[in-house]
Amino acid sequence: MSQLTYSLTKQSRLAGKRRVEPTQGSLEQLTKSDLLLAIERGEFTLAYQPQVSLMNGKIVGVEALLRWNSPSFGQVNPGKFIRLAEANGAIERLDLWVLKAAILAARGWEAKGLPRVRLSINFSARELVVPDFVANVAEILAETGVEPEQIELELTETYLIGDDRATLSSLKRLKALGLSLALDDFGTGYASLQYLKQFPFDTLKIDRAFVAQVDINSSTALFALSILELAAKLKIRTVAEGVETAGELAWFGQQGGDIIQGYLFAQPLPETELEQWLAAERILSLPQPKLIKWERMMTRKFPPHLTDGKTDALPKTGMLPYPNGRDGFPSRSTAKKFVTWLRQGVTTLVC
Ligand code: C2E
Ligand code: MG
Ligand code: MG
């Protein structure tokens, strides 16, 4: 029972139900059972923040973000209650609740004929060492009948976790279920690079620390570029988190980012609002690509490693689509390689 003082209401005593109301105490004192009770009482809801492709501006995914409207504390900042839930052990139940609620919501959208989007769910690195966690996830997948490919689990890392072997084994088992895995808040976690080295993540979410003012701050840009290059080498999709300005959007487009998420396009939305956005197929208008003329001579072909082996697939001359590979390149990775060349100062390509 909580360290908070609780009073059983007369009504609930009469009904024989365990209904408790926190009457004093601070947020910091909340225990696991307080948070589990809040789940039971339906105090948690989900907001959904769209993720948008830099190829075409379309919504390709939504991240489910937990919201707690507590009768005692009002709207509680997720940063705060997630930290508490991680510390007191309620996080696993919370995250499983989120997983199931979001899947059921997504099934509802599909039943209404709305476009299908990938569903990103946060989970704490702590859960990877909880023995039944993977089995519980598998059970929810089976119970809801969702296609696991539609789900991406975002590994967030507020706490440093100890047992690497157990962590990696859980990640492998989650992957074996058919789920995608994303490394959240990349660049700020305790062991981000180590995770990336040891485990093939599908997505890397670039923390806002490397996104905010990237277009005007050269040191931020240096780090963001290095992260994009690392992701490209590892063939991992990138999501730039917390894009707020047109300048930041243009920068990620130009540098070959894949997806953005942020207030510029949408705040986390209540479910009904998200449904309206999906129904209207809202699109983020992308900045006009800056076109750079390029040319190649007939005598030599592009080396296969620059064209994914399709040496004849490139036109002889053309306009290099800068930022996002929308016209005429055989593959997105080829377009990215051109962008890499451009970064190195090449404006006319002659092979
Ligand atoms: P996160 O997973 O990195 O989620 C992104 C956070 O950035 C969200 O904060 C979102 O509202 C905020 N955000 C989105 N766009 C912008 C922007 O343009 N500018 C700024 N300044 N912020 C933006 P939120 O909802 O407060 O969540 C905070 C963190 O709490 C999340 O960070 C995640 O680590 C954790 N969290 C939220 N829901 C869950 C959950 O269901 N389970 C777990 N384990 N953690 C969760
Ligand atoms: Mg996240
Ligand atoms: Mg994040």
Short mmCIF file of C-alpha atoms and ligand atoms in Angstrom, two decimals:
data_model
loop_
_atom_site.label_atom_id
_atom_site.label_comp_id
_atom_site.label_asym_id
_atom_site.label_seq_id
_atom_site.Cartn_x
_atom_site.Cartn_y
_atom_site.Cartn_z
CA MET A 1 0.00 0.00 0.00
CA SER A 2 1.05 3.57 -0.66
CA GLN A 3 2.98 5.78 1.65
CA LEU A 4 0.33 8.32 0.83
CA THR A 5 -2.60 8.54 3.15
CA TYR A 6 -5.62 7.05 1.56
CA SER A 7 -9.18 7.22 2.62
CA LEU A 8 -11.68 4.64 1.53
CA THR A 9 -14.83 6.37 0.45
CA LYS A 10 -17.97 5.29 2.26
CA GLN A 11 -19.65 4.35 -0.97
CA SER A 12 -16.93 2.03 -2.11
CA ARG A 13 -16.72 0.43 1.29
CA LEU A 14 -20.40 -0.30 1.01
CA ALA A 15 -19.92 -1.70 -2.46
CA GLY A 16 -17.07 -3.81 -1.16
CA LYS A 17 -14.72 -2.34 -3.75
CA ARG A 18 -11.18 -1.24 -3.21
CA ARG A 19 -11.54 2.38 -4.10
CA VAL A 20 -8.87 4.63 -2.70
CA GLU A 21 -8.24 8.32 -3.09
CA PRO A 22 -4.89 9.91 -2.48
CA THR A 23 -5.50 12.70 0.00
CA GLN A 24 -2.01 14.03 0.52
CA GLY A 25 1.58 13.45 -0.45
CA SER A 26 3.67 14.32 -3.44
CA LEU A 27 4.08 12.79 -6.83
CA GLU A 28 7.52 11.54 -5.85
CA GLN A 29 5.94 9.26 -3.24
CA LEU A 30 3.72 7.37 -5.66
CA THR A 31 4.18 3.63 -5.49
CA LYS A 32 3.71 0.89 -8.01
CA SER A 33 0.24 0.10 -6.68
CA ASP A 34 -0.82 3.74 -7.04
CA LEU A 35 0.07 3.67 -10.70
CA LEU A 36 -1.53 0.27 -11.28
CA LEU A 37 -4.68 1.60 -9.67
CA ALA A 38 -4.59 4.60 -11.98
CA ILE A 39 -4.51 2.18 -14.95
CA GLU A 40 -7.53 0.33 -13.58
CA ARG A 41 -9.39 3.57 -13.14
CA GLY A 42 -8.83 4.58 -16.75
CA GLU A 43 -6.79 7.65 -15.89
CA PHE A 44 -4.30 7.03 -18.70
CA THR A 45 -4.92 7.90 -22.31
CA LEU A 46 -2.79 7.96 -25.43
CA ALA A 47 -1.85 10.80 -27.72
CA TYR A 48 -0.52 10.03 -31.18
CA GLN A 49 2.17 12.05 -32.90
CA PRO A 50 2.51 11.60 -36.66
CA GLN A 51 5.82 10.74 -38.28
CA VAL A 52 6.28 12.03 -41.80
CA SER A 53 8.34 10.73 -44.71
CA LEU A 54 10.86 13.15 -46.20
CA MET A 55 10.34 11.45 -49.55
CA ASN A 56 6.77 12.60 -50.03
CA GLY A 57 5.52 14.36 -46.90
CA LYS A 58 3.04 11.58 -46.10
CA ILE A 59 2.27 10.27 -42.63
CA VAL A 60 4.03 6.91 -42.41
CA GLY A 61 3.76 6.26 -38.69
CA VAL A 62 2.45 7.49 -35.37
CA GLU A 63 4.11 7.37 -31.97
CA ALA A 64 1.82 6.53 -29.07
CA LEU A 65 2.60 8.82 -26.13
CA LEU A 66 1.18 8.18 -22.70
CA ARG A 67 -0.86 10.85 -20.92
CA TRP A 68 -1.94 10.75 -17.29
CA ASN A 69 -4.81 12.85 -16.06
CA SER A 70 -4.66 12.25 -12.32
CA PRO A 71 -7.57 13.35 -10.10
CA SER A 72 -5.01 14.39 -7.47
CA PHE A 73 -2.21 15.85 -9.54
CA GLY A 74 -3.91 16.91 -12.76
CA GLN A 75 -2.11 16.37 -16.08
CA VAL A 76 1.22 14.89 -15.09
CA ASN A 77 4.27 15.39 -17.29
CA PRO A 78 5.17 12.01 -18.85
CA GLY A 79 8.84 12.65 -18.19
CA LYS A 80 8.00 12.65 -14.48
CA PHE A 81 5.64 9.73 -14.12
CA ILE A 82 7.59 7.50 -16.50
CA ARG A 83 10.68 8.05 -14.37
CA LEU A 84 8.69 7.16 -11.28
CA ALA A 85 7.16 4.10 -12.92
CA GLU A 86 10.62 2.94 -13.94
CA ALA A 87 11.89 3.40 -10.41
CA ASN A 88 8.99 1.63 -8.69
CA GLY A 89 8.48 -1.13 -11.24
CA ALA A 90 5.05 -0.13 -12.60
CA ILE A 91 6.54 0.61 -16.00
CA GLU A 92 6.11 -2.88 -17.40
CA ARG A 93 2.38 -2.98 -16.79
CA LEU A 94 2.03 0.56 -18.08
CA ASP A 95 3.89 -0.16 -21.29
CA LEU A 96 1.97 -3.37 -21.92
CA TRP A 97 -1.23 -1.39 -21.41
CA VAL A 98 0.01 1.15 -23.98
CA LEU A 99 0.90 -1.59 -26.45
CA LYS A 100 -2.52 -3.18 -26.27
CA ALA A 101 -4.48 0.09 -26.25
CA ALA A 102 -2.57 1.43 -29.25
CA ILE A 103 -2.99 -1.78 -31.23
CA LEU A 104 -6.73 -1.80 -30.54
CA ALA A 105 -6.94 1.85 -31.61
CA ALA A 106 -5.04 1.09 -34.82
CA ARG A 107 -7.35 -1.80 -35.58
CA GLY A 108 -10.25 0.62 -35.17
CA TRP A 109 -8.67 3.01 -37.71
CA GLU A 110 -8.29 0.19 -40.17
CA ALA A 111 -11.89 -0.86 -39.67
CA LYS A 112 -12.84 2.71 -40.62
CA GLY A 113 -10.85 2.39 -43.83
CA LEU A 114 -8.12 4.84 -42.80
CA PRO A 115 -4.64 4.47 -44.28
CA ARG A 116 -2.48 2.03 -42.39
CA VAL A 117 0.47 3.51 -40.54
CA ARG A 118 3.30 2.07 -38.51
CA LEU A 119 2.68 2.20 -34.78
CA SER A 120 5.59 3.22 -32.54
CA ILE A 121 5.41 2.21 -28.91
CA ASN A 122 7.88 3.28 -26.25
CA PHE A 123 9.29 0.80 -23.85
CA SER A 124 11.88 1.14 -21.17
CA ALA A 125 15.23 -0.62 -21.34
CA ARG A 126 14.49 -1.87 -17.84
CA GLU A 127 11.83 -4.18 -19.21
CA LEU A 128 14.35 -6.10 -21.25
CA VAL A 129 15.60 -7.75 -18.09
CA VAL A 130 12.11 -8.57 -16.77
CA PRO A 131 11.78 -12.34 -17.33
CA ASP A 132 8.23 -12.43 -18.77
CA PHE A 133 8.29 -9.22 -20.74
CA VAL A 134 8.81 -10.75 -24.20
CA ALA A 135 6.24 -13.47 -23.52
CA ASN A 136 3.73 -10.81 -22.47
CA VAL A 137 4.35 -8.84 -25.65
CA ALA A 138 3.88 -12.03 -27.70
CA GLU A 139 0.62 -12.70 -25.90
CA ILE A 140 -0.74 -9.25 -26.76
CA LEU A 141 0.25 -9.69 -30.40
CA ALA A 142 -1.53 -13.04 -30.54
CA GLU A 143 -4.58 -11.81 -28.66
CA THR A 144 -5.09 -8.75 -30.86
CA GLY A 145 -4.15 -10.49 -34.12
CA VAL A 146 -2.11 -7.48 -35.23
CA GLU A 147 0.57 -7.95 -37.85
CA PRO A 148 3.83 -7.53 -35.93
CA GLU A 149 5.39 -5.73 -38.92
CA GLN A 150 3.08 -2.81 -38.17
CA ILE A 151 4.62 -2.31 -34.74
CA GLU A 152 7.88 -0.64 -33.87
CA LEU A 153 9.11 -0.73 -30.30
CA GLU A 154 11.16 2.30 -29.28
CA LEU A 155 13.78 1.50 -26.73
CA THR A 156 14.11 4.42 -24.37
CA GLU A 157 16.87 4.52 -21.89
CA THR A 158 16.42 6.66 -18.85
CA TYR A 159 18.13 4.15 -16.64
CA LEU A 160 21.40 2.40 -17.17
CA ILE A 161 20.75 -1.30 -17.24
CA GLY A 162 23.23 -3.87 -16.19
CA ASP A 163 22.89 -7.28 -17.75
CA ASP A 164 23.91 -7.02 -21.38
CA ARG A 165 23.32 -10.65 -22.19
CA ALA A 166 19.72 -10.62 -20.94
CA THR A 167 19.11 -7.32 -22.75
CA LEU A 168 20.42 -8.57 -26.08
CA SER A 169 18.59 -11.85 -25.78
CA SER A 170 15.29 -10.00 -25.18
CA LEU A 171 15.93 -7.70 -28.13
CA LYS A 172 16.56 -10.73 -30.32
CA ARG A 173 13.38 -12.42 -29.16
CA LEU A 174 11.32 -9.27 -29.79
CA LYS A 175 12.79 -9.09 -33.28
CA ALA A 176 12.02 -12.76 -33.84
CA LEU A 177 8.37 -11.95 -33.14
CA GLY A 178 8.47 -9.82 -36.30
CA LEU A 179 8.55 -6.44 -34.55
CA SER A 180 10.74 -3.55 -35.68
CA LEU A 181 13.01 -1.97 -33.13
CA ALA A 182 14.01 1.67 -32.80
CA LEU A 183 16.69 3.22 -30.64
CA ASP A 184 15.07 6.31 -29.12
CA ASP A 185 16.73 9.59 -28.10
CA PHE A 186 19.89 8.58 -29.90
CA GLY A 187 22.93 10.44 -28.73
CA THR A 188 21.75 11.04 -25.19
CA GLY A 189 21.37 7.55 -23.70
CA TYR A 190 23.85 5.78 -21.52
CA ALA A 191 24.82 3.08 -23.96
CA SER A 192 23.34 4.10 -27.30
CA LEU A 193 26.43 3.41 -29.38
CA GLN A 194 27.03 0.15 -27.65
CA TYR A 195 23.47 -1.00 -28.39
CA LEU A 196 23.87 0.04 -31.98
CA LYS A 197 27.08 -1.92 -32.31
CA GLN A 198 25.63 -5.06 -30.80
CA PHE A 199 22.16 -5.14 -32.22
CA PRO A 200 20.65 -4.46 -35.66
CA PHE A 201 18.06 -1.78 -34.95
CA ASP A 202 15.69 -0.86 -37.77
CA THR A 203 15.34 2.78 -36.83
CA LEU A 204 17.44 5.37 -35.09
CA LYS A 205 15.61 8.30 -33.55
CA ILE A 206 17.87 11.34 -33.47
CA ASP A 207 17.35 13.19 -30.24
CA ARG A 208 16.17 16.78 -30.33
CA ALA A 209 19.54 17.80 -28.88
CA PHE A 210 20.92 17.17 -32.40
CA VAL A 211 17.92 18.58 -34.24
CA ALA A 212 17.14 21.93 -32.62
CA GLN A 213 18.73 24.74 -34.69
CA VAL A 214 20.66 22.22 -36.76
CA ASP A 215 20.39 24.60 -39.70
CA ILE A 216 22.06 27.49 -37.89
CA ASN A 217 24.33 25.85 -35.34
CA SER A 218 27.43 24.33 -36.90
CA SER A 219 28.29 22.15 -33.92
CA THR A 220 24.79 20.62 -33.84
CA ALA A 221 25.02 20.10 -37.59
CA LEU A 222 28.36 18.32 -37.26
CA PHE A 223 26.93 15.79 -34.83
CA ALA A 224 23.67 15.37 -36.75
CA LEU A 225 25.60 14.72 -39.96
CA SER A 226 27.77 12.13 -38.29
CA ILE A 227 24.66 10.38 -36.96
CA LEU A 228 23.05 10.38 -40.43
CA GLU A 229 26.22 8.98 -41.95
CA LEU A 230 26.48 6.28 -39.31
CA ALA A 231 22.85 5.32 -39.89
CA ALA A 232 23.36 5.25 -43.67
CA LYS A 233 26.36 2.95 -43.28
CA LEU A 234 24.42 0.66 -40.99
CA LYS A 235 21.40 0.85 -43.35
CA ILE A 236 19.18 2.07 -40.56
CA ARG A 237 16.21 4.37 -41.09
CA THR A 238 16.40 7.73 -39.28
CA VAL A 239 13.69 9.74 -37.57
CA ALA A 240 14.59 13.32 -36.59
CA GLU A 241 12.74 14.05 -33.36
CA GLY A 242 11.29 17.39 -32.38
CA VAL A 243 11.51 19.22 -35.71
CA GLU A 244 10.00 22.62 -35.02
CA THR A 245 11.14 24.91 -37.82
CA ALA A 246 11.15 24.98 -41.61
CA GLY A 247 14.93 25.40 -41.47
CA GLU A 248 15.37 22.17 -39.51
CA LEU A 249 13.05 20.35 -41.91
CA ALA A 250 14.97 21.61 -44.95
CA TRP A 251 18.27 20.61 -43.37
CA PHE A 252 17.21 17.01 -42.77
CA GLY A 253 15.71 16.81 -46.24
CA GLN A 254 18.94 18.05 -47.79
CA GLN A 255 21.15 15.76 -45.78
CA GLY A 256 19.25 12.59 -46.59
CA GLY A 257 17.16 12.06 -43.44
CA ASP A 258 14.25 9.63 -43.85
CA ILE A 259 11.48 10.71 -41.48
CA ILE A 260 10.71 13.67 -39.23
CA GLN A 261 8.47 14.02 -36.22
CA GLY A 262 7.77 17.30 -34.45
CA TYR A 263 5.57 20.26 -33.71
CA LEU A 264 6.27 21.75 -37.15
CA PHE A 265 3.87 19.17 -38.58
CA ALA A 266 1.88 18.02 -35.57
CA GLN A 267 1.77 17.98 -31.79
CA PRO A 268 0.82 14.65 -30.19
CA LEU A 269 -2.89 14.44 -31.10
CA PRO A 270 -5.90 12.97 -29.32
CA GLU A 271 -7.14 9.85 -31.11
CA THR A 272 -10.17 11.46 -32.76
CA GLU A 273 -8.05 14.24 -34.16
CA LEU A 274 -5.48 11.80 -35.49
CA GLU A 275 -8.29 9.92 -37.24
CA GLN A 276 -9.31 13.16 -38.95
CA TRP A 277 -5.72 13.74 -40.07
CA LEU A 278 -5.47 10.21 -41.46
CA ALA A 279 -8.84 10.51 -43.19
CA ALA A 280 -7.81 13.80 -44.79
CA GLU A 281 -4.43 12.25 -45.75
CA ARG A 282 -2.70 15.39 -44.53
CA ILE A 283 0.68 15.99 -46.07
CA LEU A 284 3.64 18.00 -44.89
CA SER A 285 4.64 20.33 -47.67
CA LEU A 286 8.33 19.78 -48.23
CA PRO A 287 10.67 22.54 -49.30
CA GLN A 288 11.30 22.72 -53.04
CA PRO A 289 14.32 20.60 -53.83
CA LYS A 290 17.34 22.62 -54.77
CA LEU A 291 18.35 21.28 -58.16
CA ILE A 292 21.96 20.96 -59.08
CA LYS A 293 23.01 20.18 -62.57
CA TRP A 294 25.20 17.18 -63.03
CA GLU A 295 26.71 15.45 -65.93
CA ARG A 296 28.59 12.29 -66.76
CA MET A 297 30.55 11.37 -69.81
CA MET A 298 29.68 8.33 -71.82
CA THR A 299 33.10 6.81 -71.73
CA ARG A 300 33.01 5.53 -68.19
CA LYS A 301 30.25 4.09 -66.17
CA PHE A 302 29.45 4.90 -62.63
CA PRO A 303 31.26 2.46 -60.41
CA PRO A 304 28.83 -0.26 -59.26
CA HIS A 305 29.19 0.63 -55.62
CA LEU A 306 27.67 4.04 -56.38
CA THR A 307 24.71 2.71 -58.28
CA ASP A 308 23.82 -0.46 -56.43
CA GLY A 309 25.20 -2.44 -59.35
CA LYS A 310 22.80 -0.84 -61.87
CA THR A 311 25.45 1.04 -63.79
CA ASP A 312 23.21 2.04 -66.69
CA ALA A 313 20.34 3.14 -64.57
CA LEU A 314 21.51 6.72 -64.25
CA PRO A 315 20.75 9.25 -66.93
CA LYS A 316 23.72 10.81 -68.68
CA THR A 317 22.93 14.27 -67.51
CA GLY A 318 20.30 15.53 -65.20
CA MET A 319 19.36 17.64 -62.32
CA LEU A 320 20.46 16.26 -59.03
CA PRO A 321 17.49 16.19 -56.77
CA TYR A 322 18.61 17.82 -53.61
CA PRO A 323 17.28 17.09 -50.99
CA ASN A 324 15.37 13.92 -51.39
CA GLY A 325 15.84 11.73 -54.35
CA ARG A 326 12.45 12.26 -55.89
CA ASP A 327 13.37 12.16 -59.55
CA GLY A 328 14.98 9.50 -61.51
CA PHE A 329 17.46 7.81 -59.25
CA PRO A 330 17.47 4.05 -59.25
CA SER A 331 17.27 3.88 -55.50
CA ARG A 332 17.12 6.05 -52.48
CA SER A 333 20.54 4.86 -51.37
CA THR A 334 22.01 6.03 -54.67
CA ALA A 335 20.47 9.43 -54.16
CA LYS A 336 21.94 9.47 -50.70
CA LYS A 337 25.39 8.73 -52.04
CA PHE A 338 25.10 11.70 -54.36
CA VAL A 339 24.13 13.85 -51.46
CA THR A 340 27.22 12.60 -49.65
CA TRP A 341 29.33 13.66 -52.63
CA LEU A 342 27.71 17.04 -52.58
CA ARG A 343 28.50 17.47 -48.97
CA GLN A 344 32.11 16.95 -49.89
CA GLY A 345 31.84 19.88 -52.25
CA VAL A 346 31.13 18.11 -55.57
CA THR A 347 28.67 20.06 -57.68
CA THR A 348 29.37 18.65 -61.12
CA LEU A 349 29.80 14.97 -61.41
CA VAL A 350 31.94 13.80 -64.27
CA CYS A 351 32.91 10.17 -64.38
P1 C2E B 1 10.08 10.33 -26.59
O1 C2E B 1 9.74 8.90 -26.79
O2 C2E B 1 11.38 10.78 -27.11
O3 C2E B 1 8.89 11.15 -27.21
C1 C2E B 1 9.02 12.36 -27.83
C2 C2E B 1 8.75 13.49 -26.89
O4 C2E B 1 9.03 14.72 -27.52
C3 C2E B 1 7.28 13.57 -26.50
O5 C2E B 1 7.22 14.09 -25.17
C4 C2E B 1 6.73 14.60 -27.48
O6 C2E B 1 5.56 15.23 -27.03
C5 C2E B 1 7.89 15.55 -27.53
N1 C2E B 1 7.91 16.29 -28.78
C6 C2E B 1 7.43 15.93 -29.98
N2 C2E B 1 7.64 16.87 -30.91
C7 C2E B 1 8.30 17.88 -30.30
C8 C2E B 1 8.82 19.14 -30.74
O7 C2E B 1 8.73 19.52 -31.90
N3 C2E B 1 9.47 19.90 -29.80
C9 C2E B 1 9.61 19.50 -28.51
N4 C2E B 1 10.25 20.32 -27.67
N5 C2E B 1 9.13 18.31 -28.05
C10 C2E B 1 8.49 17.51 -28.94
P2 C2E B 1 6.28 13.46 -24.07
O8 C2E B 1 5.00 13.03 -24.67
O9 C2E B 1 6.28 14.44 -22.96
O10 C2E B 1 7.06 12.18 -23.64
C11 C2E B 1 8.29 12.27 -22.99
C12 C2E B 1 8.96 10.95 -22.93
O11 C2E B 1 8.25 10.08 -22.05
C13 C2E B 1 9.02 10.20 -24.25
O12 C2E B 1 10.05 10.71 -25.02
C14 C2E B 1 9.28 8.80 -23.76
O13 C2E B 1 10.63 8.62 -23.44
C15 C2E B 1 8.47 8.77 -22.48
N6 C2E B 1 7.20 8.11 -22.79
C16 C2E B 1 6.03 8.61 -23.27
N7 C2E B 1 5.11 7.64 -23.38
C17 C2E B 1 5.70 6.48 -22.94
C18 C2E B 1 5.27 5.14 -22.80
O14 C2E B 1 4.16 4.73 -23.15
N8 C2E B 1 6.19 4.25 -22.28
C19 C2E B 1 7.47 4.64 -21.92
N9 C2E B 1 8.29 3.71 -21.42
N10 C2E B 1 7.88 5.89 -22.07
C20 C2E B 1 7.02 6.80 -22.55
MG MG B 2 9.79 7.60 -28.27
MG MG B 3 12.78 10.35 -28.24
#
